[in-house]
Amino acid sequence: MALVAIVGRPNVGKSTLFNRLVGMRQAIVDETAGVTRDRHYGKCEWSGREFSVVDTGGYTSNSDDVFEDAIRRQVVIAIEEADVILFMVEAATGITDYDAEIADLLRRSKKPVVLCVNKVDSGDKMYDAFDFYGLGLGEVWSISAANGSGTGDLLDEILRVLPEETKADEDRQNLPHIAIVGRPNVGKSSLTNALLGEERNIVTPVAGTTRDSISTYYNKFGHEFMIVDTAGMRKRAKVTEDLEFYSVMRAMRTIEHSDVCILMIDATLGMEAQDMNIFNVIQKNRKGCVLVVNKWDLFEKDPNTMRDYTEALKARLAPFNDIPVIFTSVLNKQRILDVLTAAAHVAENMRRKISTSQLNDAMLPEIENYPPPAWKGKYIKIKYVTQLPTRTPQFAFFCNLPQWVKDPYKRFLENKLREHFDFEGCPIQIYTRAK
Protein backbone atom coordinates (compact mmCIF):
# COMPACT_ATOMS: atom_id res chain seq x y z
CA MET A 1 0.00 0.00 0.00
CA ALA A 2 1.33 3.45 -0.95
CA LEU A 3 2.53 5.64 1.92
CA VAL A 4 2.05 9.42 2.33
CA ALA A 5 4.18 11.18 5.00
CA ILE A 6 3.03 14.47 6.55
CA VAL A 7 6.09 16.60 7.44
CA GLY A 8 6.65 20.17 8.60
CA ARG A 9 7.94 22.26 11.48
CA PRO A 10 6.26 22.04 14.94
CA ASN A 11 2.67 23.19 15.51
CA VAL A 12 1.53 23.72 11.90
CA GLY A 13 -1.37 21.22 12.29
CA LYS A 14 0.07 17.94 11.00
CA SER A 15 -1.73 15.75 13.56
CA THR A 16 -5.02 17.62 13.00
CA LEU A 17 -4.80 16.86 9.25
CA PHE A 18 -3.73 13.27 9.97
CA ASN A 19 -6.84 12.73 12.14
CA ARG A 20 -9.04 14.21 9.40
CA LEU A 21 -7.50 11.97 6.70
CA VAL A 22 -7.81 8.74 8.71
CA GLY A 23 -11.32 9.69 9.88
CA MET A 24 -10.75 9.36 13.63
CA ARG A 25 -8.98 11.12 16.50
CA GLN A 26 -6.01 8.80 16.37
CA ALA A 27 -3.14 11.25 17.00
CA ILE A 28 -3.08 13.45 20.09
CA VAL A 29 -3.65 17.14 19.26
CA ASP A 30 -2.77 19.94 21.67
CA GLU A 31 -1.80 23.60 21.41
CA THR A 32 1.60 22.74 22.93
CA ALA A 33 4.33 22.50 20.27
CA GLY A 34 6.11 19.14 20.03
CA VAL A 35 3.26 16.85 21.15
CA THR A 36 3.89 14.27 18.39
CA ARG A 37 7.20 12.48 18.80
CA ASP A 38 7.07 9.12 17.04
CA ARG A 39 5.90 8.26 13.54
CA HIS A 40 2.20 7.44 13.67
CA TYR A 41 0.44 5.40 10.94
CA GLY A 42 -3.17 5.27 9.74
CA LYS A 43 -5.29 4.47 6.66
CA CYS A 44 -7.04 6.93 4.37
CA GLU A 45 -9.58 6.15 1.65
CA TRP A 46 -10.45 8.65 -1.09
CA SER A 47 -12.26 8.11 -4.41
CA GLY A 48 -12.07 4.32 -4.01
CA ARG A 49 -8.29 4.32 -3.45
CA GLU A 50 -6.78 3.38 -0.09
CA PHE A 51 -3.34 4.49 1.08
CA SER A 52 -1.39 4.75 4.34
CA VAL A 53 -0.67 8.07 6.03
CA VAL A 54 2.18 8.70 8.50
CA ASP A 55 2.16 11.60 10.95
CA THR A 56 5.59 12.82 12.11
CA GLY A 57 6.91 15.10 14.83
CA GLY A 58 7.78 18.72 14.05
CA TYR A 59 11.18 19.09 12.30
CA THR A 60 13.71 21.35 14.05
CA SER A 61 17.49 21.69 13.89
CA ASN A 62 20.40 22.97 16.02
CA SER A 63 18.46 22.17 19.19
CA ASP A 64 19.86 20.88 22.49
CA ASP A 65 16.54 19.21 23.36
CA VAL A 66 16.95 15.41 23.61
CA PHE A 67 13.51 14.86 22.04
CA GLU A 68 13.92 17.26 19.11
CA ASP A 69 17.10 15.55 17.92
CA ALA A 70 15.31 12.16 18.00
CA ILE A 71 12.20 13.63 16.32
CA ARG A 72 14.36 15.00 13.47
CA ARG A 73 15.77 11.50 12.83
CA GLN A 74 12.21 10.11 12.80
CA VAL A 75 11.16 12.70 10.19
CA VAL A 76 14.13 11.80 7.97
CA ILE A 77 13.22 8.07 8.22
CA ALA A 78 9.59 8.88 7.29
CA ILE A 79 10.74 10.84 4.22
CA GLU A 80 12.93 7.90 3.13
CA GLU A 81 10.13 5.31 3.39
CA ALA A 82 7.27 7.44 1.94
CA ASP A 83 6.05 7.38 -1.70
CA VAL A 84 4.62 10.93 -1.50
CA ILE A 85 5.52 13.72 0.95
CA LEU A 86 2.83 16.12 2.15
CA PHE A 87 4.79 19.21 3.23
CA MET A 88 2.73 21.35 5.61
CA VAL A 89 3.34 25.05 6.32
CA GLU A 90 1.33 27.74 8.10
CA ALA A 91 -0.20 30.76 6.32
CA ALA A 92 0.13 33.32 9.14
CA THR A 93 3.89 32.98 9.74
CA GLY A 94 5.14 32.99 6.14
CA ILE A 95 8.32 31.13 5.13
CA THR A 96 10.49 30.42 8.19
CA ASP A 97 14.08 29.16 8.28
CA TYR A 98 12.80 25.69 9.24
CA ASP A 99 10.43 25.69 6.23
CA ALA A 100 13.30 26.55 3.90
CA GLU A 101 15.50 23.84 5.47
CA ILE A 102 12.79 21.17 5.10
CA ALA A 103 12.11 22.28 1.48
CA ASP A 104 15.83 21.84 0.73
CA LEU A 105 15.74 18.35 2.31
CA LEU A 106 12.67 17.40 0.23
CA ARG A 107 14.16 18.60 -3.06
CA ARG A 108 17.17 16.33 -2.43
CA SER A 109 14.88 13.35 -1.66
CA LYS A 110 13.61 13.27 -5.30
CA LYS A 111 10.17 12.17 -3.98
CA PRO A 112 6.87 13.73 -5.20
CA VAL A 113 6.04 16.63 -2.84
CA VAL A 114 2.59 18.15 -2.28
CA LEU A 115 2.89 21.56 -0.58
CA CYS A 116 -0.13 22.50 1.56
CA VAL A 117 -0.62 25.76 3.46
CA ASN A 118 -2.67 25.21 6.62
CA LYS A 119 -4.84 27.58 8.67
CA VAL A 120 -6.24 29.32 5.57
CA ASP A 121 -9.69 29.74 7.10
CA SER A 122 -10.58 33.18 5.69
CA GLY A 123 -10.36 34.95 2.31
CA ASP A 124 -7.65 37.34 3.54
CA LYS A 125 -5.30 34.48 4.41
CA MET A 126 -5.61 33.11 0.86
CA TYR A 127 -3.21 35.84 -0.27
CA ASP A 128 -0.65 34.83 2.39
CA ALA A 129 -0.52 31.33 0.84
CA PHE A 130 0.98 32.68 -2.41
CA ASP A 131 4.23 33.54 -0.58
CA PHE A 132 5.01 29.83 -0.41
CA TYR A 133 5.59 29.58 -4.17
CA GLY A 134 8.99 31.01 -3.12
CA LEU A 135 9.96 27.58 -1.77
CA GLY A 136 10.20 26.32 -5.36
CA LEU A 137 8.14 23.17 -4.78
CA GLY A 138 5.46 23.86 -7.39
CA GLU A 139 1.70 24.22 -6.84
CA VAL A 140 0.46 25.43 -3.42
CA TRP A 141 -2.74 23.93 -1.91
CA SER A 142 -4.57 26.05 0.70
CA ILE A 143 -6.44 24.13 3.40
CA SER A 144 -7.82 24.39 6.92
CA ALA A 145 -7.19 21.07 8.67
CA ALA A 146 -9.40 22.10 11.60
CA ASN A 147 -12.60 22.61 9.57
CA GLY A 148 -11.72 20.52 6.48
CA SER A 149 -11.89 23.23 3.79
CA GLY A 150 -9.65 22.48 0.80
CA THR A 151 -8.83 18.93 1.89
CA GLY A 152 -10.84 17.37 -0.99
CA ASP A 153 -8.71 19.13 -3.64
CA LEU A 154 -5.59 18.23 -1.66
CA LEU A 155 -6.55 14.52 -1.65
CA ASP A 156 -7.24 14.64 -5.40
CA GLU A 157 -3.70 15.95 -5.90
CA ILE A 158 -2.22 13.25 -3.61
CA LEU A 159 -4.00 10.55 -5.65
CA ARG A 160 -2.69 12.10 -8.87
CA VAL A 161 0.97 11.80 -7.77
CA LEU A 162 0.65 8.49 -5.89
CA PRO A 163 2.42 5.60 -7.65
CA GLU A 164 0.12 3.00 -9.17
CA GLU A 165 -0.41 -0.12 -7.09
CA THR A 166 1.24 -3.09 -8.74
CA LYS A 167 -0.47 -5.68 -6.53
CA ALA A 168 -2.80 -5.30 -3.58
CA ASP A 169 -0.98 -5.91 -0.29
CA GLU A 170 -2.12 -8.73 1.92
CA ASP A 171 -4.87 -7.56 4.16
CA ARG A 172 -3.26 -6.86 7.51
CA GLN A 173 -6.50 -6.37 9.41
CA ASN A 174 -6.72 -10.10 10.17
CA LEU A 175 -3.21 -10.26 11.60
CA PRO A 176 -2.91 -10.59 15.40
CA HIS A 177 -2.44 -7.21 17.12
CA ILE A 178 0.12 -7.42 19.93
CA ALA A 179 0.22 -4.47 22.36
CA ILE A 180 3.26 -3.76 24.54
CA VAL A 181 1.96 -2.25 27.80
CA GLY A 182 3.29 -1.35 31.23
CA ARG A 183 4.27 1.49 33.54
CA PRO A 184 6.51 4.33 32.24
CA ASN A 185 10.19 3.59 31.65
CA VAL A 186 10.11 -0.22 31.79
CA GLY A 187 11.52 -0.53 28.24
CA LYS A 188 8.44 -0.83 25.97
CA SER A 189 9.79 1.34 23.11
CA SER A 190 13.26 -0.23 23.48
CA LEU A 191 11.68 -3.69 23.03
CA THR A 192 9.79 -2.53 19.92
CA ASN A 193 12.99 -1.08 18.41
CA ALA A 194 15.00 -4.22 19.28
CA LEU A 195 12.37 -6.49 17.65
CA LEU A 196 12.18 -4.35 14.49
CA GLY A 197 15.94 -3.81 14.26
CA GLU A 198 15.49 -0.07 13.67
CA GLU A 199 14.91 3.10 15.66
CA ARG A 200 11.16 2.97 15.14
CA ASN A 201 10.20 4.66 18.40
CA ILE A 202 12.03 7.37 20.31
CA VAL A 203 13.79 6.12 23.45
CA THR A 204 15.17 8.38 26.22
CA PRO A 205 15.74 7.95 29.96
CA VAL A 206 12.82 10.37 30.52
CA ALA A 207 9.68 8.57 31.75
CA GLY A 208 6.69 9.30 29.51
CA THR A 209 8.64 9.73 26.24
CA THR A 210 6.05 7.79 24.22
CA ARG A 211 2.70 9.60 24.03
CA ASP A 212 0.73 7.94 21.23
CA SER A 213 0.09 4.24 20.68
CA ILE A 214 2.41 3.44 17.77
CA SER A 215 1.39 0.55 15.49
CA THR A 216 3.97 -1.22 13.27
CA TYR A 217 3.79 -4.18 10.86
CA TYR A 218 6.21 -6.97 11.83
CA ASN A 219 7.25 -9.78 9.50
CA LYS A 220 10.50 -11.49 10.59
CA PHE A 221 11.70 -14.89 11.85
CA GLY A 222 8.50 -16.58 10.65
CA HIS A 223 6.25 -14.26 12.68
CA GLU A 224 3.76 -11.84 11.15
CA PHE A 225 1.64 -9.45 13.19
CA MET A 226 1.06 -5.82 14.15
CA ILE A 227 3.10 -4.61 17.15
CA VAL A 228 1.66 -1.65 19.08
CA ASP A 229 3.89 0.32 21.47
CA THR A 230 1.88 2.30 24.05
CA ALA A 231 2.46 5.13 26.49
CA GLY A 232 3.34 4.13 30.06
CA MET A 233 0.31 3.96 32.37
CA ARG A 234 0.68 5.60 35.78
CA LYS A 235 -1.81 5.81 38.64
CA ARG A 236 -4.64 8.23 37.89
CA ALA A 237 -3.67 10.45 40.85
CA LYS A 238 -0.19 10.97 39.40
CA VAL A 239 -1.40 11.99 35.92
CA THR A 240 -1.20 15.79 35.95
CA GLU A 241 -0.83 16.89 32.30
CA ASP A 242 -3.69 16.77 29.78
CA LEU A 243 -1.26 15.16 27.31
CA GLU A 244 -0.47 12.30 29.67
CA PHE A 245 -4.18 11.78 30.35
CA TYR A 246 -4.80 11.40 26.58
CA SER A 247 -1.78 9.09 26.28
CA VAL A 248 -3.06 6.80 29.04
CA MET A 249 -6.57 6.77 27.51
CA ARG A 250 -5.03 5.84 24.14
CA ALA A 251 -3.06 3.01 25.77
CA MET A 252 -6.27 1.69 27.41
CA ARG A 253 -8.06 1.78 24.05
CA THR A 254 -5.11 -0.08 22.48
CA ILE A 255 -5.57 -2.90 25.02
CA GLU A 256 -9.25 -3.10 24.04
CA HIS A 257 -8.36 -3.43 20.32
CA SER A 258 -5.45 -5.87 20.70
CA ASP A 259 -5.42 -9.68 20.69
CA VAL A 260 -2.42 -10.26 22.97
CA CYS A 261 -0.81 -7.89 25.49
CA ILE A 262 2.87 -8.06 26.41
CA LEU A 263 2.91 -6.71 29.99
CA MET A 264 6.41 -5.44 30.81
CA ILE A 265 7.56 -4.99 34.39
CA ASP A 266 10.86 -3.84 35.89
CA ALA A 267 12.77 -6.77 37.46
CA THR A 268 14.30 -4.48 40.12
CA LEU A 269 10.86 -3.24 41.26
CA GLY A 270 8.83 -6.44 40.89
CA MET A 271 5.06 -6.68 40.34
CA GLU A 272 3.78 -3.44 41.86
CA ALA A 273 0.18 -2.31 42.44
CA GLN A 274 0.05 -0.38 39.14
CA ASP A 275 1.30 -3.46 37.23
CA MET A 276 -1.57 -5.41 38.81
CA ASN A 277 -4.01 -2.68 37.75
CA ILE A 278 -2.82 -2.96 34.14
CA PHE A 279 -3.03 -6.78 34.35
CA ASN A 280 -6.61 -6.47 35.63
CA VAL A 281 -7.48 -4.23 32.64
CA ILE A 282 -6.06 -6.93 30.31
CA GLN A 283 -8.12 -9.57 32.14
CA LYS A 284 -11.28 -7.47 32.13
CA ASN A 285 -10.98 -7.07 28.33
CA ARG A 286 -10.32 -10.83 27.94
CA LYS A 287 -7.00 -10.48 26.11
CA GLY A 288 -4.12 -12.94 25.88
CA CYS A 289 -1.14 -12.03 28.08
CA VAL A 290 2.64 -12.56 28.12
CA LEU A 291 4.53 -11.26 31.16
CA VAL A 292 8.00 -9.85 30.39
CA VAL A 293 10.38 -9.14 33.27
CA ASN A 294 12.81 -6.59 31.79
CA LYS A 295 16.16 -5.28 33.16
CA TRP A 296 16.96 -8.81 34.40
CA ASP A 297 20.68 -7.99 33.96
CA LEU A 298 20.39 -5.50 36.91
CA PHE A 299 18.94 -8.13 39.26
CA GLU A 300 21.24 -10.05 41.65
CA LYS A 301 20.86 -13.74 40.91
CA ASP A 302 21.64 -17.21 42.27
CA PRO A 303 20.86 -20.59 40.59
CA ASN A 304 17.20 -20.62 41.79
CA THR A 305 16.39 -16.92 41.40
CA MET A 306 14.44 -17.22 38.14
CA ARG A 307 12.34 -20.15 39.42
CA ASP A 308 11.57 -18.40 42.73
CA TYR A 309 10.76 -15.10 40.97
CA THR A 310 8.39 -16.90 38.57
CA GLU A 311 6.60 -18.71 41.43
CA ALA A 312 6.17 -15.43 43.33
CA LEU A 313 4.75 -13.75 40.22
CA LYS A 314 2.29 -16.56 39.52
CA ALA A 315 1.14 -16.52 43.15
CA ARG A 316 0.45 -12.79 42.79
CA LEU A 317 -1.50 -13.32 39.54
CA ALA A 318 -3.64 -16.21 40.89
CA PRO A 319 -6.13 -17.56 39.97
CA PHE A 320 -5.20 -16.72 36.33
CA ASN A 321 -1.54 -17.73 36.46
CA ASP A 322 -1.26 -19.87 33.33
CA ILE A 323 0.80 -17.11 31.71
CA PRO A 324 4.23 -17.36 30.00
CA VAL A 325 6.88 -15.41 31.94
CA ILE A 326 9.98 -14.28 29.99
CA PHE A 327 13.05 -12.72 31.65
CA THR A 328 14.78 -10.26 29.34
CA SER A 329 17.36 -7.55 29.09
CA VAL A 330 16.26 -5.47 26.10
CA LEU A 331 19.41 -3.34 26.33
CA ASN A 332 21.57 -6.48 25.89
CA LYS A 333 19.05 -8.04 23.44
CA GLN A 334 18.73 -11.02 25.77
CA ARG A 335 15.81 -13.42 25.12
CA ILE A 336 13.79 -10.87 23.11
CA LEU A 337 12.98 -13.48 20.43
CA ASP A 338 11.50 -15.64 23.20
CA VAL A 339 9.02 -12.79 23.80
CA LEU A 340 7.96 -12.93 20.12
CA THR A 341 7.63 -16.71 20.17
CA ALA A 342 5.54 -16.61 23.36
CA ALA A 343 3.28 -13.82 22.02
CA ALA A 344 2.76 -15.70 18.72
CA HIS A 345 1.95 -18.89 20.67
CA VAL A 346 -0.62 -17.08 22.86
CA ALA A 347 -2.17 -15.47 19.73
CA GLU A 348 -2.49 -18.98 18.24
CA ASN A 349 -4.05 -20.28 21.48
CA MET A 350 -6.59 -17.44 21.45
CA ARG A 351 -7.84 -18.66 18.06
CA ARG A 352 -7.75 -22.38 18.94
CA LYS A 353 -10.96 -24.29 18.22
CA ILE A 354 -11.57 -27.72 19.77
CA SER A 355 -14.17 -30.10 18.42
CA THR A 356 -17.13 -31.04 20.61
CA SER A 357 -16.20 -34.75 20.51
CA GLN A 358 -12.63 -34.02 21.75
CA LEU A 359 -13.99 -31.81 24.53
CA ASN A 360 -16.49 -34.41 25.72
CA ASP A 361 -13.94 -37.25 25.56
CA ALA A 362 -11.60 -35.24 27.81
CA MET A 363 -14.00 -33.46 30.15
CA LEU A 364 -16.88 -35.89 30.85
CA PRO A 365 -14.62 -38.46 32.64
CA GLU A 366 -13.18 -35.61 34.78
CA ILE A 367 -16.70 -34.43 35.67
CA GLU A 368 -17.72 -38.02 36.51
CA ASN A 369 -14.72 -38.38 38.85
CA TYR A 370 -15.46 -35.07 40.55
CA PRO A 371 -19.09 -34.05 39.98
CA PRO A 372 -20.52 -30.66 41.03
CA PRO A 373 -21.56 -30.55 44.72
CA ALA A 374 -25.26 -31.25 45.36
CA TRP A 375 -27.37 -28.20 46.16
CA LYS A 376 -30.30 -28.49 48.63
CA GLY A 377 -30.50 -32.24 48.08
CA LYS A 378 -30.54 -31.97 44.26
CA TYR A 379 -27.79 -33.45 42.11
CA ILE A 380 -26.34 -31.49 39.17
CA LYS A 381 -25.68 -33.56 36.06
CA ILE A 382 -23.51 -32.10 33.28
CA LYS A 383 -24.50 -33.82 30.03
CA TYR A 384 -22.05 -32.39 27.47
CA VAL A 385 -19.73 -29.46 26.67
CA THR A 386 -19.07 -27.44 23.52
CA GLN A 387 -16.88 -24.48 22.53
CA LEU A 388 -18.73 -21.29 21.57
CA PRO A 389 -17.98 -19.59 18.21
CA THR A 390 -16.33 -16.51 19.80
CA ARG A 391 -13.03 -14.64 19.31
CA THR A 392 -11.75 -15.81 22.70
CA PRO A 393 -11.93 -19.34 24.23
CA GLN A 394 -15.42 -19.71 25.77
CA PHE A 395 -17.15 -22.99 26.68
CA ALA A 396 -20.76 -23.91 27.43
CA PHE A 397 -21.49 -26.81 29.84
CA PHE A 398 -25.06 -28.10 29.46
CA CYS A 399 -26.68 -29.41 32.64
CA ASN A 400 -30.01 -29.81 34.44
CA LEU A 401 -29.51 -27.08 37.09
CA PRO A 402 -27.12 -24.46 35.61
CA GLN A 403 -27.89 -21.76 38.19
CA TRP A 404 -26.46 -23.93 40.99
CA VAL A 405 -23.02 -24.49 39.45
CA LYS A 406 -20.89 -22.10 41.55
CA ASP A 407 -17.61 -20.29 40.77
CA PRO A 408 -15.26 -22.72 42.60
CA TYR A 409 -16.51 -25.59 40.39
CA LYS A 410 -16.21 -23.41 37.28
CA ARG A 411 -12.57 -22.81 38.24
CA PHE A 412 -12.11 -26.60 38.55
CA LEU A 413 -13.54 -27.01 35.00
CA GLU A 414 -11.23 -24.28 33.69
CA ASN A 415 -8.16 -25.94 35.28
CA LYS A 416 -9.09 -29.30 33.73
CA LEU A 417 -9.52 -27.63 30.30
CA ARG A 418 -6.03 -26.13 30.67
CA GLU A 419 -4.64 -29.56 31.67
CA HIS A 420 -6.02 -31.25 28.55
CA PHE A 421 -5.65 -28.45 25.98
CA ASP A 422 -3.06 -25.73 25.44
CA PHE A 423 -4.61 -22.40 26.41
CA GLU A 424 -1.48 -20.86 27.96
CA GLY A 425 -1.78 -17.09 28.27
CA CYS A 426 -5.50 -17.05 27.34
CA PRO A 427 -8.44 -16.19 29.56
CA ILE A 428 -11.10 -18.92 29.51
CA GLN A 429 -14.77 -18.27 30.18
CA ILE A 430 -17.13 -20.99 31.44
CA TYR A 431 -20.90 -20.78 30.98
CA THR A 432 -23.51 -23.22 32.25
CA ARG A 433 -26.65 -23.67 30.19
CA ALA A 434 -29.91 -25.57 30.68
CA LYS A 435 -30.06 -28.66 28.49
mmCIF file of N, CA and C in Angstrom, residues 361-407:
data_model
loop_
_atom_site.group_PDB
_atom_site.id
_atom_site.type_symbol
_atom_site.label_atom_id
_atom_site.label_comp_id
_atom_site.label_asym_id
_atom_site.label_seq_id
_atom_site.Cartn_x
_atom_site.Cartn_y
_atom_site.Cartn_z
ATOM 1 N N ASP A 361 -14.816 -36.106 25.229
ATOM 2 C CA ASP A 361 -13.944 -37.249 25.562
ATOM 3 C C ASP A 361 -13.014 -36.896 26.725
ATOM 4 N N ALA A 362 -12.539 -35.643 26.764
ATOM 5 C CA ALA A 362 -11.599 -35.243 27.811
ATOM 6 C C ALA A 362 -12.302 -34.839 29.101
ATOM 7 N N MET A 363 -13.403 -34.099 28.975
ATOM 8 C CA MET A 363 -14.001 -33.457 30.145
ATOM 9 C C MET A 363 -15.033 -34.316 30.883
ATOM 10 N N LEU A 364 -15.817 -35.132 30.166
ATOM 11 C CA LEU A 364 -16.877 -35.894 30.855
ATOM 12 C C LEU A 364 -16.318 -36.884 31.886
ATOM 13 N N PRO A 365 -15.195 -37.593 31.593
ATOM 14 C CA PRO A 365 -14.619 -38.456 32.642
ATOM 15 C C PRO A 365 -14.162 -37.649 33.870
ATOM 16 N N GLU A 366 -13.609 -36.460 33.655
ATOM 17 C CA GLU A 366 -13.175 -35.607 34.775
ATOM 18 C C GLU A 366 -14.372 -35.200 35.629
ATOM 19 N N ILE A 367 -15.481 -34.854 34.946
ATOM 20 C CA ILE A 367 -16.695 -34.435 35.671
ATOM 21 C C ILE A 367 -17.291 -35.621 36.442
ATOM 22 N N GLU A 368 -17.199 -36.813 35.855
ATOM 23 C CA GLU A 368 -17.725 -38.020 36.514
ATOM 24 C C GLU A 368 -16.921 -38.335 37.776
ATOM 25 N N ASN A 369 -15.581 -38.136 37.686
ATOM 26 C CA ASN A 369 -14.721 -38.384 38.850
ATOM 27 C C ASN A 369 -14.936 -37.351 39.960
ATOM 28 N N TYR A 370 -15.276 -36.143 39.561
ATOM 29 C CA TYR A 370 -15.455 -35.071 40.552
ATOM 30 C C TYR A 370 -16.677 -34.252 40.154
ATOM 31 N N PRO A 371 -17.876 -34.751 40.430
ATOM 32 C CA PRO A 371 -19.086 -34.054 39.984
ATOM 33 C C PRO A 371 -19.328 -32.776 40.791
ATOM 34 N N PRO A 372 -20.193 -31.884 40.285
ATOM 35 C CA PRO A 372 -20.516 -30.656 41.031
ATOM 36 C C PRO A 372 -21.187 -31.016 42.355
ATOM 37 N N PRO A 373 -20.917 -30.261 43.423
ATOM 38 C CA PRO A 373 -21.558 -30.548 44.725
ATOM 39 C C PRO A 373 -23.079 -30.438 44.629
ATOM 40 N N ALA A 374 -23.780 -31.308 45.345
ATOM 41 C CA ALA A 374 -25.258 -31.251 45.359
ATOM 42 C C ALA A 374 -25.704 -29.967 46.038
ATOM 43 N N TRP A 375 -26.844 -29.462 45.617
ATOM 44 C CA TRP A 375 -27.370 -28.201 46.164
ATOM 45 C C TRP A 375 -28.795 -28.438 46.665
ATOM 46 N N LYS A 376 -28.989 -28.305 48.008
ATOM 47 C CA LYS A 376 -30.305 -28.493 48.629
ATOM 48 C C LYS A 376 -30.897 -29.868 48.285
ATOM 49 N N GLY A 377 -30.053 -30.871 48.316
ATOM 50 C CA GLY A 377 -30.498 -32.242 48.081
ATOM 51 C C GLY A 377 -30.673 -32.609 46.624
ATOM 52 N N LYS A 378 -30.379 -31.682 45.703
ATOM 53 C CA LYS A 378 -30.535 -31.970 44.263
ATOM 54 C C LYS A 378 -29.157 -32.134 43.620
ATOM 55 N N TYR A 379 -29.063 -33.153 42.759
ATOM 56 C CA TYR A 379 -27.792 -33.450 42.112
ATOM 57 C C TYR A 379 -27.727 -32.768 40.740
ATOM 58 N N ILE A 380 -26.550 -32.191 40.451
ATOM 59 C CA ILE A 380 -26.340 -31.489 39.165
ATOM 60 C C ILE A 380 -25.654 -32.462 38.214
ATOM 61 N N LYS A 381 -26.270 -32.646 37.050
ATOM 62 C CA LYS A 381 -25.683 -33.559 36.062
ATOM 63 C C LYS A 381 -25.305 -32.760 34.813
ATOM 64 N N ILE A 382 -23.997 -32.767 34.503
ATOM 65 C CA ILE A 382 -23.510 -32.096 33.284
ATOM 66 C C ILE A 382 -23.521 -33.124 32.157
ATOM 67 N N LYS A 383 -24.290 -32.850 31.112
ATOM 68 C CA LYS A 383 -24.501 -33.823 30.028
ATOM 69 C C LYS A 383 -23.410 -33.758 28.952
ATOM 70 N N TYR A 384 -23.106 -32.524 28.484
ATOM 71 C CA TYR A 384 -22.045 -32.391 27.474
ATOM 72 C C TYR A 384 -21.537 -30.955 27.453
ATOM 73 N N VAL A 385 -20.396 -30.771 26.728
ATOM 74 C CA VAL A 385 -19.730 -29.457 26.672
ATOM 75 C C VAL A 385 -19.385 -29.132 25.219
ATOM 76 N N THR A 386 -19.454 -27.864 24.882
ATOM 77 C CA THR A 386 -19.072 -27.439 23.523
ATOM 78 C C THR A 386 -18.396 -26.073 23.586
ATOM 79 N N GLN A 387 -17.538 -25.799 22.588
ATOM 80 C CA GLN A 387 -16.885 -24.482 22.527
ATOM 81 C C GLN A 387 -17.765 -23.516 21.737
ATOM 82 N N LEU A 388 -17.890 -22.296 22.228
ATOM 83 C CA LEU A 388 -18.731 -21.295 21.566
ATOM 84 C C LEU A 388 -17.958 -20.624 20.428
ATOM 85 N N PRO A 389 -18.672 -20.197 19.371
ATOM 86 C CA PRO A 389 -17.982 -19.589 18.211
ATOM 87 C C PRO A 389 -17.631 -18.113 18.478
ATOM 88 N N THR A 390 -16.716 -17.878 19.424
ATOM 89 C CA THR A 390 -16.332 -16.512 19.802
ATOM 90 C C THR A 390 -14.859 -16.282 19.512
ATOM 91 N N ARG A 391 -14.433 -14.998 19.598
ATOM 92 C CA ARG A 391 -13.031 -14.639 19.312
ATOM 93 C C ARG A 391 -12.084 -15.163 20.384
ATOM 94 N N THR A 392 -12.584 -15.311 21.609
ATOM 95 C CA THR A 392 -11.746 -15.814 22.700
ATOM 96 C C THR A 392 -12.295 -17.162 23.158
ATOM 97 N N PRO A 393 -11.469 -18.003 23.827
ATOM 98 C CA PRO A 393 -11.935 -19.342 24.229
ATOM 99 C C PRO A 393 -13.062 -19.266 25.269
ATOM 100 N N GLN A 394 -14.261 -19.690 24.879
ATOM 101 C CA GLN A 394 -15.424 -19.711 25.770
ATOM 102 C C GLN A 394 -16.132 -21.057 25.588
ATOM 103 N N PHE A 395 -16.579 -21.639 26.713
ATOM 104 C CA PHE A 395 -17.151 -22.990 26.677
ATOM 105 C C PHE A 395 -18.496 -23.015 27.396
ATOM 106 N N ALA A 396 -19.434 -23.757 26.829
ATOM 107 C CA ALA A 396 -20.764 -23.910 27.435
ATOM 108 C C ALA A 396 -20.903 -25.347 27.932
ATOM 109 N N PHE A 397 -21.236 -25.506 29.232
ATOM 110 C CA PHE A 397 -21.486 -26.813 29.836
ATOM 111 C C PHE A 397 -23.001 -26.937 30.034
ATOM 112 N N PHE A 398 -23.599 -27.925 29.401
ATOM 113 C CA PHE A 398 -25.059 -28.099 29.463
ATOM 114 C C PHE A 398 -25.416 -29.053 30.600
ATOM 115 N N CYS A 399 -26.327 -28.598 31.483
ATOM 116 C CA CYS A 399 -26.678 -29.409 32.641
ATOM 117 C C CYS A 399 -28.129 -29.155 33.062
ATOM 118 N N ASN A 400 -28.595 -29.912 34.041
ATOM 119 C CA ASN A 400 -30.010 -29.815 34.435
ATOM 120 C C ASN A 400 -30.288 -28.602 35.337
ATOM 121 N N LEU A 401 -29.298 -28.198 36.157
ATOM 122 C CA LEU A 401 -29.508 -27.075 37.093
ATOM 123 C C LEU A 401 -28.352 -26.070 36.978
ATOM 124 N N PRO A 402 -28.289 -25.320 35.857
ATOM 125 C CA PRO A 402 -27.116 -24.457 35.611
ATOM 126 C C PRO A 402 -26.914 -23.373 36.661
ATOM 127 N N GLN A 403 -28.012 -22.884 37.255
ATOM 128 C CA GLN A 403 -27.895 -21.758 38.193
ATOM 129 C C GLN A 403 -27.195 -22.165 39.495
ATOM 130 N N TRP A 404 -27.067 -23.475 39.740
ATOM 131 C CA TRP A 404 -26.464 -23.931 40.989
ATOM 132 C C TRP A 404 -25.013 -24.395 40.827
ATOM 133 N N VAL A 405 -24.456 -24.207 39.638
ATOM 134 C CA VAL A 405 -23.020 -24.487 39.455
ATOM 135 C C VAL A 405 -22.264 -23.221 39.854
ATOM 136 N N LYS A 406 -21.520 -23.289 40.969
ATOM 137 C CA LYS A 406 -20.895 -22.096 41.546
ATOM 138 C C LYS A 406 -19.474 -21.880 41.005
ATOM 139 N N ASP A 407 -18.931 -20.694 41.302
ATOM 140 C CA ASP A 407 -17.610 -20.294 40.770
ATOM 141 C C ASP A 407 -16.468 -21.256 41.101
#
